[in-house]
Coordinates of C-alpha atoms and ligand atoms in Angstrom, one line a residue:
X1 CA 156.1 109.8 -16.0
X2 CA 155.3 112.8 -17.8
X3 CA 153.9 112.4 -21.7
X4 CA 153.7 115.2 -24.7
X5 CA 151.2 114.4 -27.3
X6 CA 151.1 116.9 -30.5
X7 CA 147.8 118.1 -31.8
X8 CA 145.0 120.1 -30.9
X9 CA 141.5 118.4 -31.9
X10 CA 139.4 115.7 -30.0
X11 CA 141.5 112.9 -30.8
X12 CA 144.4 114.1 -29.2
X13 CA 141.9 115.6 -26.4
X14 CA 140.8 112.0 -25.7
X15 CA 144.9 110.3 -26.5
X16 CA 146.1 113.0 -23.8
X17 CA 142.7 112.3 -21.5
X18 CA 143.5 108.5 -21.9
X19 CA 147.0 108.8 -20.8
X20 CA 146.9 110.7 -17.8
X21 CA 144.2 108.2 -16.0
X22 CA 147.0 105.9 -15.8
X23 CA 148.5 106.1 -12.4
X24 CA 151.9 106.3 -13.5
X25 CA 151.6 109.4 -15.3
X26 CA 151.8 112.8 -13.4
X27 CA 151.6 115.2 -16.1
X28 CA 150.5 115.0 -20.1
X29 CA 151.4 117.9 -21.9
X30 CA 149.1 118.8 -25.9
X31 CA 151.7 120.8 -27.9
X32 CA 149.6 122.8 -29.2
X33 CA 146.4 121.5 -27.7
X34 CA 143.1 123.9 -27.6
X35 CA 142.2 125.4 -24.5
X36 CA 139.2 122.9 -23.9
X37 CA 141.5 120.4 -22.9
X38 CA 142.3 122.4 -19.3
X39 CA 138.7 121.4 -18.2
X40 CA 140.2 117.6 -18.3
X41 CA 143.8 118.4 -16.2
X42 CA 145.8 118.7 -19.5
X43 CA 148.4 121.2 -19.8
X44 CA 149.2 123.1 -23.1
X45 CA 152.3 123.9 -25.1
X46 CA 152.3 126.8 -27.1
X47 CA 154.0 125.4 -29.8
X48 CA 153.2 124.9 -33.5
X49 CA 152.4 121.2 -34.4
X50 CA 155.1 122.0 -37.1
X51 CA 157.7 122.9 -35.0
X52 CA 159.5 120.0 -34.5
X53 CA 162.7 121.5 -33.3
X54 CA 161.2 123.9 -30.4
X55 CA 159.2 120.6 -29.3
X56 CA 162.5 118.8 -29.1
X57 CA 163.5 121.0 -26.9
X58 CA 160.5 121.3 -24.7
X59 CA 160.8 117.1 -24.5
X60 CA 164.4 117.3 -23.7
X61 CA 163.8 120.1 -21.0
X62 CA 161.1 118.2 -19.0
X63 CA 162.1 115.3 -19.3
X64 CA 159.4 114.1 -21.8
X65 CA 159.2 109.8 -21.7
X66 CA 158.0 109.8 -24.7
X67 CA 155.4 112.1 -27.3
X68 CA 152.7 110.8 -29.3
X69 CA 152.1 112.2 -32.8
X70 CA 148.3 113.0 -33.5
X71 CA 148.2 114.6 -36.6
X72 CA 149.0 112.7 -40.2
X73 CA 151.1 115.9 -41.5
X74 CA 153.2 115.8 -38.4
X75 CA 154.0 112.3 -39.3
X76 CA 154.8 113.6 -43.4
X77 CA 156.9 116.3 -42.4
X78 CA 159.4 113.5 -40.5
X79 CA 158.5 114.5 -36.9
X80 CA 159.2 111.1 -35.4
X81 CA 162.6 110.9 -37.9
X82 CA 163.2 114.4 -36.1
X83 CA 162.6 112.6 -33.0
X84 CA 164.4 109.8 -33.0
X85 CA 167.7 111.5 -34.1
X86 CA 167.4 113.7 -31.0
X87 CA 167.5 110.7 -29.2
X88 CA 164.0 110.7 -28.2
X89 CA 161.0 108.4 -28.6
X90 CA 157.9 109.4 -30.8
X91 CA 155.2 107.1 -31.2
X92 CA 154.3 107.0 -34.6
X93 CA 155.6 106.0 -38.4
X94 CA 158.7 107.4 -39.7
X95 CA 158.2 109.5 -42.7
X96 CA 158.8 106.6 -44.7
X97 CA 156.5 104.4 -43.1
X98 CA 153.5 107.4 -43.0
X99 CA 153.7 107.7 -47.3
X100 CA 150.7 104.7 -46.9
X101 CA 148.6 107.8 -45.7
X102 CA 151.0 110.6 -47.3
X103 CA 151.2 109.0 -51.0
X104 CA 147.9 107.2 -52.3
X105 CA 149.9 106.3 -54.8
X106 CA 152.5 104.3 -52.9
X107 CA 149.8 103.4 -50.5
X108 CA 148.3 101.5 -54.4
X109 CA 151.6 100.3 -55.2
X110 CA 152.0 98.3 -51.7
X111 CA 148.9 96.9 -51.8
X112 CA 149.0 95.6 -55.6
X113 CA 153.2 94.3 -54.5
X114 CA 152.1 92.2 -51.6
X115 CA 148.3 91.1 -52.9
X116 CA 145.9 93.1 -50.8
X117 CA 142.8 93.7 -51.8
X118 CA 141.2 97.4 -52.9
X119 CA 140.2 98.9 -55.8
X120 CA 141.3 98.6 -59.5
X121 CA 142.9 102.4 -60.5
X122 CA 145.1 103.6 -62.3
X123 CA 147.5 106.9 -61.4
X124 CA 147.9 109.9 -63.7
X125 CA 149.6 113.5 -64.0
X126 CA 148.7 113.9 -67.7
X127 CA 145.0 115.1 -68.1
X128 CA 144.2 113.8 -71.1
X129 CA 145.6 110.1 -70.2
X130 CA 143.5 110.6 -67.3
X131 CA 140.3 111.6 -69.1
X132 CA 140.6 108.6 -71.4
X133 CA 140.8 106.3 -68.4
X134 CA 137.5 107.7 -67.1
X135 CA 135.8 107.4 -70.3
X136 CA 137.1 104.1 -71.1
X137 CA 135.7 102.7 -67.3
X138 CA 132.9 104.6 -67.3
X139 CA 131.0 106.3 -64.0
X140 CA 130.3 105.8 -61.0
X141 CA 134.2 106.0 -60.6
X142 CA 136.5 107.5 -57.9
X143 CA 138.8 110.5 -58.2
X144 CA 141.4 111.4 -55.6
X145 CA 143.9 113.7 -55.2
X146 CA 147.5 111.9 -54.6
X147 CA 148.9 113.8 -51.6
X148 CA 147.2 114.8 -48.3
X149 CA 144.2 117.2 -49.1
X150 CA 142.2 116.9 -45.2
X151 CA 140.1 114.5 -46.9
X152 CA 139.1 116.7 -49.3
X153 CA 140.6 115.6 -52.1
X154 CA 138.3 113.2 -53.0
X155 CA 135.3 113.3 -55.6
X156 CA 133.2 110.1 -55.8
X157 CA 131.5 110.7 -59.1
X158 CA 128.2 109.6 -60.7
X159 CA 129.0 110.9 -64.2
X160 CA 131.9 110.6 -66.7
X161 CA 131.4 114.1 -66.8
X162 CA 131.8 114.9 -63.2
X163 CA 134.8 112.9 -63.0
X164 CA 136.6 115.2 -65.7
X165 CA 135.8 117.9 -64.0
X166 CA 137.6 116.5 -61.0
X167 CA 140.3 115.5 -62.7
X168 CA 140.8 118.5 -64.6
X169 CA 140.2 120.9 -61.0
X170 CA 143.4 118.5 -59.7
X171 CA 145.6 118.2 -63.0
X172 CA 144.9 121.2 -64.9
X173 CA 143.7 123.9 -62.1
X174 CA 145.9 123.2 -59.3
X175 CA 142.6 123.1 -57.1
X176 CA 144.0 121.2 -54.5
X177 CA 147.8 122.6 -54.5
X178 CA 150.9 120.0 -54.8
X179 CA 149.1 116.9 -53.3
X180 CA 147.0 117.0 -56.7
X181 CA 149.8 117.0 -59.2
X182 CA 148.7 113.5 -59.8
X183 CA 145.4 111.8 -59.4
X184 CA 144.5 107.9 -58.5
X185 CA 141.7 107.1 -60.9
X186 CA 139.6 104.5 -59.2
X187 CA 136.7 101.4 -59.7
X188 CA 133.5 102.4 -57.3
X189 CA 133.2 100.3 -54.3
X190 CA 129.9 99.0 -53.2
X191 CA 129.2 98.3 -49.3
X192 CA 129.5 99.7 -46.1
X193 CA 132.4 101.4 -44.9
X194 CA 134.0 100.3 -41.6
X195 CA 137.4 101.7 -39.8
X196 CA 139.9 99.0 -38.3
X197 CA 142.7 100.1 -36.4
X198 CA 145.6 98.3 -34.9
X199 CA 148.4 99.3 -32.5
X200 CA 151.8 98.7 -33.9
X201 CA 155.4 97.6 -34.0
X202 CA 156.8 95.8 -37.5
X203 CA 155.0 92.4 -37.3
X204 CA 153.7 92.8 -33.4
X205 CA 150.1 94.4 -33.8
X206 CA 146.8 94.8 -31.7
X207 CA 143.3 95.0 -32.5
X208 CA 141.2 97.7 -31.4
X209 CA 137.2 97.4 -31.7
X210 CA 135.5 98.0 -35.4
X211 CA 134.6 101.8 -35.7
X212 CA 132.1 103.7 -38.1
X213 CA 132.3 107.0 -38.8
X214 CA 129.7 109.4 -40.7
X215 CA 132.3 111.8 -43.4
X216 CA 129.2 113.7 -44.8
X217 CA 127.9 116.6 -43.2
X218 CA 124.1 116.2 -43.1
X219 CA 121.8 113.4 -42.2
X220 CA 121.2 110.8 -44.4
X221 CA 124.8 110.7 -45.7
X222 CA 123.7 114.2 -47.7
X223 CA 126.2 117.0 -48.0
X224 CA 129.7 117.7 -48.3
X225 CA 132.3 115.7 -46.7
X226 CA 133.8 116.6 -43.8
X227 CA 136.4 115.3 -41.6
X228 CA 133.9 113.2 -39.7
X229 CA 130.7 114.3 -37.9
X230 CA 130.6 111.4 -35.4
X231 CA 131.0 107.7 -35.2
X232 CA 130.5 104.2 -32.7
X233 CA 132.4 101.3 -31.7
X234 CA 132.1 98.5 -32.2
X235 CA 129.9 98.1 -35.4
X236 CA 127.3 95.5 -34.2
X237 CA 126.6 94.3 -36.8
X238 CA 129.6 93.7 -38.4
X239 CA 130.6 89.3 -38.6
X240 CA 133.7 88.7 -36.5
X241 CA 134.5 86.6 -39.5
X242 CA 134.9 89.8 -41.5
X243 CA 137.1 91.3 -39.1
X244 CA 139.2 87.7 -39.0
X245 CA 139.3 87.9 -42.8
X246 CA 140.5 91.4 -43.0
X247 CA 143.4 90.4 -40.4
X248 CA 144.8 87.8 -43.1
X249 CA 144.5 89.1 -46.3
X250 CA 144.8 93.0 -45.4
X251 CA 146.5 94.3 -42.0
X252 CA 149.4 90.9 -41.8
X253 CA 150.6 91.1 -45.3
X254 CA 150.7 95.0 -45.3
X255 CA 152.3 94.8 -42.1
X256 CA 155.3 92.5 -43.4
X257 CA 155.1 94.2 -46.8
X258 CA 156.5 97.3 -45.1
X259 CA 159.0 95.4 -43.5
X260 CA 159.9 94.0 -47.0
X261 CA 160.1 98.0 -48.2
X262 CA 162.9 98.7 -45.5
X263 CA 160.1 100.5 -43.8
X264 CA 158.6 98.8 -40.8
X265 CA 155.6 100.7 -39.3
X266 CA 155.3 101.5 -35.6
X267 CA 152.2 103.5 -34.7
X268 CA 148.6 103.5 -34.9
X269 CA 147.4 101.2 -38.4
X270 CA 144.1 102.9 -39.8
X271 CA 142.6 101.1 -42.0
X272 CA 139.6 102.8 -44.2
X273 CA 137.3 99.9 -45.4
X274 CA 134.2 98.5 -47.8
X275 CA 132.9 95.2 -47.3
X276 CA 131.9 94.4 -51.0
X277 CA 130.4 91.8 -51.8
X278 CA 134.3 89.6 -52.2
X279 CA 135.1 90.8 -48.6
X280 CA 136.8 93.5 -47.3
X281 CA 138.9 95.8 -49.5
X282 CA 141.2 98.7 -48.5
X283 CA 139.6 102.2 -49.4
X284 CA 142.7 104.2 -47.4
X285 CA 145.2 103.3 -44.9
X286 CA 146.3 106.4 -42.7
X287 CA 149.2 106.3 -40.8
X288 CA 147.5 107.6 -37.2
X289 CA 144.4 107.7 -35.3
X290 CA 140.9 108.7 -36.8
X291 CA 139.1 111.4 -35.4
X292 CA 136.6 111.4 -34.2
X293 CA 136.9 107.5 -34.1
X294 CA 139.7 107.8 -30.8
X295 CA 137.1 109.7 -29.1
X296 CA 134.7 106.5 -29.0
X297 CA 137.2 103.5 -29.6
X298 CA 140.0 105.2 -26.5
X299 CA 137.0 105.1 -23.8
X300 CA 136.7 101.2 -24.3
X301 CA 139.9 100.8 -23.1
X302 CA 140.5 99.1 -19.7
X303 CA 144.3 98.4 -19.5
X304 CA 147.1 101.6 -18.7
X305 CA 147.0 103.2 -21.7
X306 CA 150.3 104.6 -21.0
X307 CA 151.7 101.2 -20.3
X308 CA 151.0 99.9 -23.2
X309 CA 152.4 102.7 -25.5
X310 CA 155.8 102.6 -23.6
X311 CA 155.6 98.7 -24.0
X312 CA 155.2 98.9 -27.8
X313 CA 157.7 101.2 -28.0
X314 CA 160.0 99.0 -26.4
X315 CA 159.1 96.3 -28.6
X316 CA 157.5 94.0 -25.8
X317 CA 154.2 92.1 -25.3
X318 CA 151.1 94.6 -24.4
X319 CA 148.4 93.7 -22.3
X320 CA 145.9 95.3 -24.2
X321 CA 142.3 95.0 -22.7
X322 CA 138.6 96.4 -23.8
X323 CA 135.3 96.6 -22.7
X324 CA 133.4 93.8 -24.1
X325 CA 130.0 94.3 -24.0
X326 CA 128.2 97.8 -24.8
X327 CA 128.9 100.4 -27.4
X328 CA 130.5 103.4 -27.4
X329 CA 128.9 105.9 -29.2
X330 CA 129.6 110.0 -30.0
X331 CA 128.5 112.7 -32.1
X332 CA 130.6 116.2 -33.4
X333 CA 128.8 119.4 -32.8
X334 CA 130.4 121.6 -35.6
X335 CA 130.2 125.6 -36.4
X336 CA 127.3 126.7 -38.8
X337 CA 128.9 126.0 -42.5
X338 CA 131.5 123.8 -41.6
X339 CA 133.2 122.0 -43.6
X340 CA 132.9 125.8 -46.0
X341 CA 133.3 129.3 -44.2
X342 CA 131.9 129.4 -40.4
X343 CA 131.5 131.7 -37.6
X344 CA 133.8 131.4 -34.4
X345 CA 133.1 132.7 -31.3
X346 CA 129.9 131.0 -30.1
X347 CA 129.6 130.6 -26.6
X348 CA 129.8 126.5 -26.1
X349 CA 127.4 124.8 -23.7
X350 CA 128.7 123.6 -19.9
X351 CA 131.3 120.6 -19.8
X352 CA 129.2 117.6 -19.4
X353 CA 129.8 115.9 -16.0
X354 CA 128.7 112.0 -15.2
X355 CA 128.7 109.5 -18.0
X356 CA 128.2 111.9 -21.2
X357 CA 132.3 112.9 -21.7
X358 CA 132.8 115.7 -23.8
X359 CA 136.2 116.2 -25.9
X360 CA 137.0 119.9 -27.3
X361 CA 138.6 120.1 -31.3
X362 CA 138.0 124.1 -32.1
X363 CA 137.5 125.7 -28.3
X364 CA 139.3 128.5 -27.1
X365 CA 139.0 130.5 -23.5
X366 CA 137.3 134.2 -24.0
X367 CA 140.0 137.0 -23.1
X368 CA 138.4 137.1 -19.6
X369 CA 138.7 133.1 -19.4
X370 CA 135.3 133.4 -18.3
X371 CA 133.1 131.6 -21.3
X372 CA 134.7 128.7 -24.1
X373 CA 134.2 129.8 -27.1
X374 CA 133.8 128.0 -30.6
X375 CA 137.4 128.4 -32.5
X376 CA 137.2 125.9 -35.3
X377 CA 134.5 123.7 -37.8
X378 CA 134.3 121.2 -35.3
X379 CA 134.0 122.2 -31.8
X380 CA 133.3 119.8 -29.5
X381 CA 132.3 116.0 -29.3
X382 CA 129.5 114.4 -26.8
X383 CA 130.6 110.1 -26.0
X384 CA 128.9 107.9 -23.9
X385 CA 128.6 104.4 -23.6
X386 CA 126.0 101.9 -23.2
X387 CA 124.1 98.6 -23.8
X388 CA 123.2 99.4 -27.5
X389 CA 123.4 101.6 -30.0
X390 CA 120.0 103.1 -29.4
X391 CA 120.5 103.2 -25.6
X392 CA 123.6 105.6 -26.4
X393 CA 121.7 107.7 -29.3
X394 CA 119.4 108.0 -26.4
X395 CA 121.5 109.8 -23.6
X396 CA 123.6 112.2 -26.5
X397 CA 120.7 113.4 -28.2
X398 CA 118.9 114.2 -24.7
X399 CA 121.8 116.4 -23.7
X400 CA 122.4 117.9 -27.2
X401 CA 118.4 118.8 -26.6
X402 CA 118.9 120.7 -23.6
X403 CA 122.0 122.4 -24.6
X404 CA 121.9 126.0 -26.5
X405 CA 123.6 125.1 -29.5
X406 CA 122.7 128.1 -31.5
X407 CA 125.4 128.9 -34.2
X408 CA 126.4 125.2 -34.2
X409 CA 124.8 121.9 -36.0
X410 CA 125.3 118.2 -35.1
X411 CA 123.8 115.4 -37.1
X412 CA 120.6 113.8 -35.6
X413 CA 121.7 110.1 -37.2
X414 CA 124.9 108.7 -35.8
X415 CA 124.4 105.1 -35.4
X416 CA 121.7 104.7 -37.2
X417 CA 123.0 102.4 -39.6
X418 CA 123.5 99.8 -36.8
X419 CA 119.9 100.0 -36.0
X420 CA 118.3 98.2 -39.2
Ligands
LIG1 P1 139.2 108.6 -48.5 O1 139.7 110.0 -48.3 O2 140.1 107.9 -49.5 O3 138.8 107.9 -47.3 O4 137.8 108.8 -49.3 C1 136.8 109.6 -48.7 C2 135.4 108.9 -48.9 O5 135.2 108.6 -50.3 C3 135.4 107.5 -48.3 O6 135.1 107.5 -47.0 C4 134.4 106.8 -49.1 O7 133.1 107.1 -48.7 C5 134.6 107.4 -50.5 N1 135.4 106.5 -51.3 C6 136.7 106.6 -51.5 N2 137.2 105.6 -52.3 C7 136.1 105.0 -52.8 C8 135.8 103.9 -53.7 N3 136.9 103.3 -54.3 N4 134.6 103.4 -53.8 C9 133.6 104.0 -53.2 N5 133.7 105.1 -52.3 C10 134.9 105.5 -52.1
LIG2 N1 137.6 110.1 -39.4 C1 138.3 110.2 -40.6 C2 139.8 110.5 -40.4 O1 140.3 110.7 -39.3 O2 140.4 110.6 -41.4

């Protein structure tokens, strides 16, 4: 079976790694993939994630079983729509079913329809209306962009006054383009943030492990955020009753409340989460995999990958295994600056060989192929498993010693939160 997958960072580096261990699969193709993902047996496409027609064509031409869609503004451009009326199968939401990641709004909307819980808010495209909501809830309070913004297009805000200033970059100075032309106003959530994600097909969905990620850029949670500098599964510490409780009251009714919409979901399910104080409540649902959550939640996974995709697809029963002891633990070495201006063009430390895996996002060959060099704000991505959380800190943070990271930074923390 040969597979496509569109994308080019570490999560589709460790979906495209993933699928070729199975034994049925003889080649998996990364459309456009970064030239890291060689070192792994992965072939690339040159082809632009959004060209949807030319990658039709390269799917019909060899004889693609079916492509998996990394990226969430693949998914909100239609890709799998595209797909489909080719005649081919895309794993992933219809453009429909992706406006829960594409649409914060709509993603608000669902949730208050069929009872789940998240924050209060309120949505605005008229500045001053939005003002006078801030000032009449007061700080800290949440202000995000509507549309897609590469997680940037949301200010947490201590101050009434920062929070008009947010609003007022969005409405009024077009800071973050379209996908700000209206802003979700929202209460402050207290607690710690988790990630649950769930394989799916309408009703039919499968658990993966709890995943934490770390969005800031510095230690200690300090800095900018960023599209995530590294993350563990699953969170120790973290009650199974939680993750029972967040199955009832969050990913089921969501689940048939898409059905309901004329817009049943088949894909990956991420759900963003706080566990306040009253439980679980919905922060974001996006409409694919995290990254770089795949890179530590795929490794745990003991059944054929590829088997279970093209079962879900189908609409049968997948026999979805994990790993059930141990934890699988990972942390993002990034360009000096990211997630602002950086250099490119560092040359990257040796592949890791034995049990530290290492997944590429921004590497790219020199032009005499001899050296990878950094080619994006986050470069590459050390994972390893083991018995705990410190055991695993342990092994990364030895290797990230003894490699010449000059030009790059990596935070010194991941995990630490499950080691109280
Ligand atoms: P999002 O892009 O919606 O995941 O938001 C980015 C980050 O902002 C989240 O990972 C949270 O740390 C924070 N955040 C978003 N919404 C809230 C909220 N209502 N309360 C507290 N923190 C939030
Ligand atoms: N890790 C955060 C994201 O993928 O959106």
């Amino acid at each position: 079976m040969k597979l496509l997958v569109v994308g080019s960072g570490g999560r589709e580096h460790a979906i495209a790694k993933k699928l070729l261990e199975s034994p049925q699969v003889t080649d998996v193709f990364v459309a456009p993939g970064n030239d890291g993902m060689t070192l792994d047996g992965l072939q690339l496409v040159n082809i632009g994630i959004s060209e949807h027609s030319t990658m039709i064509d390269f799917a019909k031409a060899n004889d693609i079983a079916w492509t998996f869609i990394g990226p969430d503004a693949a998914l909100a451009a239609g890709i799998v729509d595209e797909f489909n009326q080719a005649g081919l199968k895309a794993f992933g939401p219809s453009r429909l079913a992706a406006e829960l990641e594409w649409s914060k709004d709509f993603a608000k909307e669902i949730m208050v329809t069929y009872g789940i819980p998240t924050a209060a808010y309120g949505t605005f495209s008229d500045f001053d209306k939005a003002k006078a909501y801030i000032e009449e809830k007061g700080a800290p309070i949440v202000v995000k962009a509507d549309g897609l913004a590469l997680g940037k297009g949301v200010v947490v805000a201590e101050t009434v006054e920062q929070a008009v200033e947010a609003a007022r970059d969005m409405l009024l100075d077009n800071k973050f383009g379209d996908s700000g032309a209206r802003v979700v106003i929202e209460e402050f959530l207290d607690g710690e943030e988790f990630s649950l994600f769930a394989f799916v097909n309408g009703e039919q969905f499968y658990l993966m492990p709890t995943a934490q990620d770390h969005k800031r850029a510095f230690d200690g949670d300090k800095g900018p955020n960023t599209g995530g500098m590294g993350a563990y599964a699953p969170v120790p510490h973290l009650p199974q009753s939680v993750v029972d409780t967040a199955v009832e009251t969050i990913v089921k009714p969501v689940l048939k409340g898409m059905i309901a919409e004329g817009r049943p979901y088949l894909g990956i399910l991420y759900c963003g989460l706080i566990l306040t104080a009253d439980g679980p409540k919905v922060i974001e649902f996006n409409a694919r995999f995290g990254d770089p959550e795949t890179q530590i939640i795929l490794p745990r996974l003991t059944s054929d990958f590829a088997q279970n995709i093209t079962d879900i697809l189908e609409g049968k029963p997948a026999n979805i295994t994990w790993h059930e002891d141990s934890v699988t633990l990972g942390v993002v070495v990034a360009s000096n600056g990211y997630p602002l201006d950086y250099e490119k063009g560092v040359v990257l430390p040796e592949k890791t060989t034995g049990d530290i895996v290492t997944y590429y996002a921004g590497a790219k060959f020199s032009e005499n192929s001899k050296a990878l060099l950094s080619n994006g704000g986050r470069v590459y991505m050390l994972v390893t498993t083991a018995d705990t959380v410190p055991a695993a800190q342990e092994k990364i943070y030895a290797e990230l010693t003894n490699q010449n990271t000059e030009g790059l930074f990596y935070r010194n923390d991941i995990g630490s939160k499950a080691v109280k």
